[in-house]
Short mmCIF file of C-alpha atoms in Angstrom, two decimals:
data_model
loop_
_atom_site.label_atom_id
_atom_site.label_comp_id
_atom_site.label_asym_id
_atom_site.label_seq_id
_atom_site.Cartn_x
_atom_site.Cartn_y
_atom_site.Cartn_z
CA MET L 1 166.53 83.51 165.71
CA SER L 2 168.68 82.91 162.84
CA THR L 3 172.10 85.05 163.01
CA GLN L 4 171.26 85.37 159.38
CA PRO L 5 168.07 85.35 159.01
CA LEU L 6 168.22 87.10 155.71
CA THR L 7 170.25 84.91 153.79
CA HIS L 8 169.42 84.07 149.97
CA LYS L 9 167.38 87.68 150.25
CA GLN L 10 167.25 89.89 147.81
CA ILE L 11 166.43 93.41 149.41
CA LEU L 12 166.42 97.27 147.95
CA VAL L 13 166.69 99.47 149.82
CA GLY L 14 165.56 102.89 148.11
CA VAL L 15 166.80 106.63 149.63
CA SER L 16 164.93 109.54 149.59
CA GLY L 17 165.30 112.88 150.34
CA GLY L 18 166.03 113.65 153.86
CA ILE L 19 168.64 114.26 156.43
CA ALA L 20 168.28 110.78 157.81
CA ALA L 21 169.89 109.52 154.61
CA TYR L 22 173.25 108.92 156.23
CA LYS L 23 171.62 106.46 158.46
CA SER L 24 171.06 104.38 154.89
CA ALA L 25 174.69 103.44 154.77
CA GLU L 26 174.26 101.58 157.96
CA LEU L 27 171.32 99.86 157.00
CA VAL L 28 172.91 98.44 154.19
CA ARG L 29 175.14 97.00 156.23
CA ARG L 30 172.92 95.91 158.82
CA LEU L 31 171.14 94.10 156.12
CA GLN L 32 174.05 92.27 155.05
CA ASP L 33 174.93 91.49 158.26
CA LEU L 34 171.94 89.38 158.55
CA GLY L 35 172.53 87.57 155.46
CA ALA L 36 171.18 89.52 152.91
CA GLU L 37 172.09 90.67 149.27
CA VAL L 38 171.50 94.57 149.04
CA ARG L 39 171.14 96.90 146.36
CA VAL L 40 169.91 101.09 146.62
CA VAL L 41 167.93 103.14 144.45
CA MET L 42 168.37 107.04 145.40
CA THR L 43 166.37 109.74 144.52
CA PRO L 44 167.79 113.11 143.13
CA ALA L 45 167.22 114.78 146.09
CA ALA L 46 169.02 111.64 148.49
CA GLN L 47 172.30 112.14 146.18
CA GLU L 48 172.29 115.60 148.22
CA PHE L 49 172.70 113.98 151.48
CA ILE L 50 175.02 111.04 150.94
CA THR L 51 176.59 109.78 147.66
CA PRO L 52 175.80 107.11 145.46
CA LEU L 53 179.37 106.07 146.03
CA THR L 54 179.25 105.32 149.39
CA LEU L 55 176.33 103.26 149.03
CA GLN L 56 177.89 101.44 146.34
CA ALA L 57 181.12 100.61 148.25
CA LEU L 58 179.17 99.25 151.15
CA SER L 59 176.61 97.14 148.86
CA GLY L 60 178.98 96.06 146.67
CA ASN L 61 176.78 96.79 143.62
CA PRO L 62 176.22 99.67 141.51
CA VAL L 63 173.58 101.96 142.91
CA HIS L 64 170.77 102.86 140.92
CA THR L 65 170.01 106.52 140.32
CA ASP L 66 168.41 107.35 136.92
CA MET L 67 165.33 105.89 135.36
CA LEU L 68 166.81 106.72 132.05
CA ASP L 69 170.28 105.28 132.21
CA HIS L 70 171.08 103.12 129.05
CA ASN L 71 173.81 101.48 131.14
CA ALA L 72 171.76 100.33 133.72
CA GLU L 73 168.64 99.51 131.99
CA ALA L 74 170.64 97.39 129.52
CA ALA L 75 171.59 95.44 132.89
CA MET L 76 169.08 95.84 135.10
CA GLY L 77 165.97 98.18 134.02
CA HIS L 78 163.70 99.38 136.56
CA ILE L 79 161.41 96.56 135.72
CA GLU L 80 164.02 94.13 136.34
CA LEU L 81 165.08 95.24 139.51
CA ALA L 82 161.59 94.98 140.64
CA ARG L 83 161.48 91.29 139.75
CA TRP L 84 165.06 90.78 141.59
CA ALA L 85 163.95 92.26 145.06
CA ASP L 86 162.23 89.60 147.46
CA ALA L 87 161.61 93.11 149.68
CA ILE L 88 161.57 96.62 149.41
CA ILE L 89 162.52 98.96 152.19
CA ILE L 90 162.09 102.78 151.94
CA ALA L 91 164.67 104.84 154.69
CA PRO L 92 164.47 107.38 154.80
CA ALA L 93 160.80 107.60 153.25
CA SER L 94 159.73 111.65 153.34
CA ALA L 95 157.22 113.23 153.15
CA ASP L 96 157.42 114.06 149.34
CA VAL L 97 157.82 110.18 148.58
CA ILE L 98 154.88 108.91 150.91
CA ALA L 99 152.84 111.25 148.89
CA ARG L 100 153.72 110.02 145.56
CA LEU L 101 153.67 106.56 146.41
CA ALA L 102 150.30 107.13 147.44
CA GLN L 103 148.37 108.61 144.34
CA GLY L 104 150.71 106.06 142.57
CA GLN L 105 153.02 108.26 140.71
CA GLY L 106 156.09 106.76 138.92
CA ASN L 107 157.93 110.01 137.96
CA ASP L 108 161.27 108.70 139.13
CA LEU L 109 163.13 105.54 139.46
CA LEU L 110 162.36 104.70 142.92
CA THR L 111 158.44 104.99 142.66
CA THR L 112 158.56 103.30 139.57
CA VAL L 113 160.37 100.68 140.76
CA CYS L 114 158.03 100.69 143.42
CA LEU L 115 155.04 100.55 140.96
CA ALA L 116 156.85 97.56 139.22
CA ARG L 117 157.02 95.40 142.25
CA ARG L 118 155.89 91.86 143.08
CA CYS L 119 156.75 91.62 146.34
CA ASP L 120 156.10 93.61 149.55
CA LEU L 121 156.78 97.46 150.31
CA LEU L 122 158.59 98.58 153.78
CA ILE L 123 158.66 102.32 154.60
CA ALA L 124 160.44 103.82 157.29
CA PRO L 125 158.91 107.79 157.50
CA ALA L 126 161.64 110.71 158.41
CA MET L 127 160.55 114.08 158.59
CA ASN L 128 159.85 117.23 160.11
CA GLN L 129 157.42 116.79 163.55
CA ALA L 130 155.13 119.58 161.47
CA MET L 131 155.20 117.43 158.31
CA TRP L 132 154.68 114.04 159.77
CA SER L 133 151.73 115.41 161.57
CA HIS L 134 149.86 117.33 158.69
CA GLN L 135 146.90 115.60 157.99
CA ALA L 136 147.42 115.08 153.84
CA THR L 137 150.82 113.12 155.25
CA GLN L 138 148.76 111.02 157.67
CA ALA L 139 146.07 110.59 154.58
CA ASN L 140 148.77 109.42 152.39
CA LEU L 141 149.79 107.15 154.83
CA LYS L 142 146.64 105.54 155.77
CA THR L 143 146.40 104.72 151.87
CA LEU L 144 149.38 102.90 151.34
CA VAL L 145 149.25 101.25 154.76
CA GLU L 146 145.49 99.81 153.24
CA ARG L 147 147.00 98.68 150.27
CA GLY L 148 149.44 96.50 152.24
CA VAL L 149 152.54 99.04 152.43
CA ILE L 150 154.19 98.04 155.87
CA GLN L 151 154.91 101.16 157.91
CA LEU L 152 158.21 100.87 160.26
CA GLY L 153 157.98 104.14 162.78
CA PRO L 154 158.75 106.73 163.26
CA ALA L 155 160.34 107.60 166.05
CA SER L 156 159.87 110.37 168.46
CA GLY L 157 162.80 112.73 169.55
CA GLY L 158 165.23 115.70 168.46
CA GLN L 159 165.14 116.31 165.27
CA ALA L 160 168.08 118.18 162.93
CA CYS L 161 165.77 121.31 162.73
CA GLY L 162 166.18 121.60 166.38
CA ASP L 163 162.13 120.45 166.78
CA VAL L 164 161.09 117.78 169.55
CA GLY L 165 158.34 114.98 168.64
CA MET L 166 157.68 112.28 165.91
CA GLY L 167 159.14 111.91 162.84
CA ARG L 168 162.62 110.46 163.67
CA MET L 169 163.97 107.09 161.45
CA GLU L 170 164.05 104.36 163.61
CA GLU L 171 167.68 103.31 163.87
CA PRO L 172 169.19 101.27 160.95
CA GLY L 173 169.67 97.89 163.36
CA GLU L 174 165.86 98.56 164.24
CA LEU L 175 164.72 98.64 160.39
CA ALA L 176 167.33 95.32 159.57
CA GLN L 177 165.89 93.34 162.23
CA ALA L 178 162.14 94.18 160.76
CA VAL L 179 162.75 93.15 158.02
CA ALA L 180 164.38 89.81 159.37
CA GLU L 181 161.14 89.27 160.79
CA HIS L 182 158.83 90.17 158.30
CA PHE L 183 160.13 87.67 156.34
CA GLN L 184 160.55 84.89 159.36
CA ALA L 185 156.46 85.75 160.31
CA GLY L 186 155.52 85.83 156.56
CA THR L 187 151.71 86.32 155.36
CA LEU L 188 151.19 82.35 155.15
CA ALA L 189 151.92 81.88 158.82
CA GLY L 190 149.89 78.78 160.13
CA ARG L 191 149.33 77.57 156.83
CA HIS L 192 150.11 74.22 155.29
CA PHE L 193 151.45 73.46 151.96
CA VAL L 194 152.06 70.25 150.05
CA ILE L 195 153.96 70.34 147.30
CA THR L 196 155.09 67.41 144.68
CA ALA L 197 158.27 67.82 142.81
CA GLY L 198 160.56 65.65 140.70
CA PRO L 199 160.03 62.54 138.71
CA THR L 200 158.78 59.47 139.45
CA ARG L 201 160.94 56.62 138.40
CA GLU L 202 158.66 53.28 137.35
CA ALA L 203 160.66 49.71 137.75
CA ILE L 204 160.97 47.41 134.94
CA ASP L 205 163.16 45.51 136.52
CA PRO L 206 165.71 45.57 139.60
CA VAL L 207 168.11 48.03 137.62
CA ARG L 208 166.00 49.69 135.18
CA TYR L 209 163.36 51.94 135.44
CA ILE L 210 161.38 54.54 132.99
CA SER L 211 161.43 58.08 134.32
CA ASN L 212 161.67 61.92 132.64
CA HIS L 213 164.21 64.83 132.49
CA SER L 214 162.63 66.66 135.68
CA SER L 215 165.25 68.38 138.00
CA GLY L 216 162.79 69.26 140.88
CA LYS L 217 163.94 72.42 140.84
CA MET L 218 160.93 74.17 140.70
CA GLY L 219 159.14 72.20 143.40
CA TYR L 220 161.84 73.05 145.65
CA ALA L 221 161.73 76.42 144.89
CA LEU L 222 158.20 76.64 145.72
CA ALA L 223 158.84 74.94 149.03
CA GLN L 224 161.28 77.09 150.03
CA ALA L 225 159.02 80.37 148.87
CA ALA L 226 156.38 79.14 150.83
CA ILE L 227 158.29 78.49 154.01
CA ASP L 228 159.84 82.08 153.84
CA GLN L 229 156.14 83.28 154.09
CA GLY L 230 155.66 81.44 157.14
CA ALA L 231 153.89 78.34 155.63
CA ARG L 232 154.71 74.92 156.98
CA VAL L 233 155.57 72.85 154.27
CA THR L 234 155.66 69.11 153.77
CA LEU L 235 157.74 68.58 150.12
CA ILE L 236 156.67 65.46 148.42
CA SER L 237 159.84 64.74 146.31
CA GLY L 238 160.53 61.93 143.45
CA PRO L 239 164.79 61.05 143.53
CA THR L 240 166.39 64.34 143.07
CA ASN L 241 169.83 65.90 143.81
CA ILE L 242 168.82 69.19 145.25
CA PRO L 243 169.65 70.23 148.65
CA VAL L 244 166.53 70.18 150.97
CA PRO L 245 164.98 73.28 151.94
CA PRO L 246 165.67 73.78 155.75
CA LYS L 247 162.00 73.80 157.54
CA ALA L 248 160.53 71.65 154.94
CA GLU L 249 158.95 68.41 156.08
CA LEU L 250 160.27 65.81 153.30
CA ILE L 251 158.86 62.04 152.33
CA ASN L 252 160.44 60.51 149.61
CA ILE L 253 158.92 58.92 147.15
CA ILE L 254 160.15 57.15 144.16
CA SER L 255 157.26 55.33 141.98
CA ALA L 256 153.43 57.33 141.39
CA GLU L 257 151.75 54.93 143.18
CA ASP L 258 154.42 55.94 146.14
CA MET L 259 153.09 59.33 145.57
CA LEU L 260 149.54 59.20 145.43
CA ALA L 261 149.76 57.26 148.94
CA ALA L 262 151.94 60.44 150.48
CA ALA L 263 149.94 62.94 149.19
CA MET L 264 146.67 61.14 150.39
CA SER L 265 148.30 60.98 153.85
CA VAL L 266 148.49 64.81 153.98
CA ALA L 267 146.31 66.37 151.44
CA GLU L 268 143.35 66.37 153.96
CA SER L 269 145.04 68.17 156.54
CA CYS L 270 146.75 70.99 154.42
CA ASP L 271 145.44 74.72 152.73
CA VAL L 272 147.19 74.19 149.52
CA PHE L 273 148.68 71.39 147.35
CA ILE L 274 150.58 71.94 144.15
CA GLY L 275 151.50 69.53 142.19
CA SER L 276 154.64 70.35 140.28
CA ALA L 277 156.31 66.76 139.74
CA ALA L 278 156.36 65.39 136.63
CA VAL L 279 154.03 61.76 137.18
CA ALA L 280 155.13 59.54 134.86
CA ASP L 281 151.32 58.42 133.35
CA PHE L 282 151.92 54.88 132.44
CA ARG L 283 153.96 52.11 134.37
CA PRO L 284 155.07 49.01 133.30
CA ALA L 285 152.32 46.32 133.80
CA HIS L 286 154.59 43.86 135.31
CA VAL L 287 158.31 44.07 136.97
CA ALA L 288 160.76 41.56 136.74
CA THR L 289 161.98 40.71 140.14
CA GLN L 290 164.95 39.79 138.85
CA LYS L 291 167.50 41.61 136.08
CA MET L 292 166.59 40.80 132.29
CA LYS L 293 169.02 39.95 130.25
CA LYS L 294 169.51 40.65 127.02
CA THR L 295 168.49 38.09 124.64
CA SER L 296 169.16 37.83 120.52
CA ALA L 297 165.85 39.58 119.68
CA ASP L 298 166.45 43.17 118.23
CA THR L 299 163.23 44.50 119.94
CA MET L 300 161.51 44.41 123.48
CA THR L 301 157.53 44.82 124.27
CA ILE L 302 156.91 46.13 127.44
CA GLU L 303 153.22 46.30 128.65
CA MET L 304 152.23 49.52 129.90
CA VAL L 305 149.49 50.49 132.58
CA LYS L 306 147.98 53.84 133.38
CA ASN L 307 149.51 55.28 136.78
CA PRO L 308 146.88 57.10 139.11
CA ASP L 309 146.15 61.29 138.56
CA VAL L 310 147.63 62.26 141.70
CA ILE L 311 146.64 65.61 141.58
CA ALA L 312 142.99 64.84 140.00
CA THR L 313 142.78 62.37 142.88
CA ILE L 314 143.76 65.29 145.73
CA ALA L 315 141.08 67.93 143.68
CA LYS L 316 138.01 65.14 144.18
CA LEU L 317 138.43 64.70 147.96
CA GLN L 318 135.52 65.88 149.81
CA SER L 319 137.07 67.88 152.30
CA ARG L 320 139.90 69.14 149.42
CA PRO L 321 142.52 71.56 150.06
CA LEU L 322 142.91 74.47 147.21
CA VAL L 323 145.01 72.68 144.47
CA VAL L 324 147.31 74.15 142.09
CA GLY L 325 148.68 72.01 139.58
CA PHE L 326 151.68 72.38 136.07
CA ALA L 327 150.97 71.65 132.84
CA ALA L 328 154.53 71.31 130.80
CA GLU L 329 153.68 71.14 127.29
CA THR L 330 155.60 71.20 124.01
CA GLU L 331 153.01 72.80 121.56
CA HIS L 332 149.10 74.52 122.19
CA VAL L 333 150.63 75.59 125.48
CA ILE L 334 147.73 77.85 126.81
CA GLU L 335 144.70 75.55 125.29
CA TYR L 336 146.55 73.08 126.61
CA ALA L 337 146.64 74.00 129.96
CA LYS L 338 143.20 75.57 130.12
CA ALA L 339 141.77 71.92 129.27
CA LYS L 340 143.92 70.22 132.31
CA ARG L 341 142.76 72.90 134.49
CA GLU L 342 138.86 72.15 134.04
CA ARG L 343 139.06 68.43 133.32
CA LYS L 344 140.94 68.09 136.60
CA GLN L 345 138.96 70.30 138.13
CA LEU L 346 141.98 72.85 139.60
CA ASP L 347 141.87 75.75 140.79
CA MET L 348 144.63 77.14 138.89
CA VAL L 349 147.18 75.53 136.70
CA ILE L 350 150.70 76.70 135.82
CA ALA L 351 151.59 76.39 132.39
CA ASN L 352 154.89 76.22 130.73
CA ASN L 353 156.47 75.74 127.48
CA VAL L 354 159.03 72.84 127.83
CA ALA L 355 160.28 72.76 124.69
CA ASP L 356 161.46 76.20 124.85
CA GLN L 357 165.47 74.95 125.85
CA ARG L 358 165.93 78.17 128.39
CA ILE L 359 162.95 77.00 130.77
CA GLY L 360 162.55 73.30 129.96
CA PHE L 361 163.58 70.42 132.20
CA ASN L 362 166.85 71.19 134.24
CA SER L 363 167.07 74.98 133.33
CA ASP L 364 167.67 77.45 136.16
CA ASP L 365 164.97 80.19 134.71
CA ASN L 366 161.35 79.90 133.80
CA ALA L 367 158.29 81.65 132.03
CA VAL L 368 154.68 80.34 132.77
CA THR L 369 151.80 81.45 132.96
CA LEU L 370 149.14 81.40 135.47
CA ILE L 371 145.99 80.26 134.83
CA THR L 372 142.59 80.21 136.89
CA ALA L 373 138.88 80.01 135.72
CA GLU L 374 138.68 84.41 135.88
CA GLN L 375 142.50 84.84 134.57
CA GLU L 376 145.42 84.47 132.43
CA HIS L 377 148.45 85.84 134.29
CA PRO L 378 151.74 85.24 132.62
CA LEU L 379 154.97 85.64 134.60
CA ALA L 380 158.31 86.73 132.58
CA LEU L 381 161.02 84.96 132.53
CA ALA L 382 163.12 84.93 135.53
CA SER L 383 165.05 82.51 137.66
CA LYS L 384 162.75 79.64 139.05
CA ALA L 385 163.38 81.00 142.86
CA GLN L 386 162.24 84.33 141.91
CA LEU L 387 159.03 82.46 139.99
CA ALA L 388 158.50 80.70 143.01
CA ARG L 389 158.08 83.71 145.13
CA GLU L 390 155.66 85.18 142.47
CA ILE L 391 153.81 82.46 142.48
CA ILE L 392 153.24 81.87 146.23
CA HIS L 393 152.54 85.36 146.33
CA PHE L 394 149.84 84.76 143.98
CA ILE L 395 148.18 82.07 145.40
CA SER L 396 148.57 83.85 148.92
CA ASN L 397 146.96 87.41 148.01
CA HIS L 398 145.15 86.36 145.07
CA LEU L 399 143.58 82.61 145.23
CA LEU L 400 143.54 81.52 148.49
CA SER L 401 141.12 83.98 150.05
CA ALA L 402 138.91 83.93 147.20
CA TYR L 403 139.05 79.84 147.73
CA GLU L 404 137.93 80.33 151.22
CA LYS L 405 134.92 82.63 150.75
CA GLU L 406 133.40 79.92 148.73
#
C-alpha cells in the first residue's frame, strides 16, 4: 500500500456524543497522514466531550456543528458538504446516532449530511457493552449494514464506566487504515472499464488539422474515479495536456479512426465502455501529403466525409459491454440526449449544456443529467472530479447490476 493511499481523497469525519470522542482528534491526524483532506461535523453531544476548536486546529478547516448556521450555509451548507465528501466516517458512532440513522432521521447536521450523501458511509460504534448488546441496537445496525453502511468494530475491552466487554471504539490508526483499504478494494474490484477522452484531430495536411475544444478533463476524472473504486481502466485518449491517472492503461490516439481501432481492440473484454471523448463527426476526404501553400484565392473548399461512430459501433457488438455515452448539446439538451441514447442503443447517456460557459469545454466544473431508459437523474453543478465520482457510483450501483440481470 502506498504511504499516502488517501491522497486527493476528501473525508468527512462525523463525531457523535461519547467518551471516545477524544479519539476523533487522533483519527483526523491519522487520515491526514494518509493524504486525506479532512472536514469534521460534530453533534451537540459530541461538543460536550471535545471542543470544535481542537478539531478545527487539527483539520485546518472550520468544524461544522449547526445545520442552521447561516455563515456555514452560505459557504458550504449540508447539501454541499455531503457532495464534497468522498467518504463519511462517524467515529464514535453512538447508539443514539446509529438509531437515528436507521430511522432515516435528519434532525441535526450529521444525520442530514448522511441522508444527503452520495458517497459511502462508515461507522465505528462506541458505547457501553450493555447498550451494544441490546436487541434494538443490533437491529439498527443490521438495518444500516443491509443498506450498505460499512461497520468498523467495535472492539472488546475495558470501558470508561468500568465494565468490560464489546463496545470500545476501534483505535484511530486502525480506522484510518480501514478507510484507506476501502478505497483500494473498491466496489468495482475485478471490473474493466474502457473510457475514451479528449478530442480527435482530423488531418488536413502534415501541419493542419480540424479539431474541437474538448480538454479531456471529464474523461480523465471518470478514469480516476473508476480506479478509486477498484476498477481496471483502459483510457483511450486524444491529445490533451492532463496528467494520466496513476494505474490507468493509456492508449494514445489522434483521429476518430484511431479511436475506433483502439476501442474495438478492448471493447469485448471490458464490462463498461464510457465514450466521453469529443469525436469529430467528419474528416477531410483527402489529406495532402505536403503542407498546402497559400494561394491568391479568397476561399478554400475542403471536402469532408463522415467519420465512423465509435460508441454506436461498440453498442452494436454482439458481445457488448454496458455502454455509456455523452451528449454535449447547446439547445434542447434533454430532448436531443434522449434521442441520441435511443438512436445509438446506449444504456445511458450523460447530457450537458456546453453553451453554458460555466460548464462548457475546458471548464473545471460541470452539471449533467444521467438519462437511462427508465429515468432522468440530474447532478447539480460541481467539480468534474466530484461529478465523475457520482457518475461511477451510479453506474456501479444502479446500472451495472441491472444490465447483468438482463
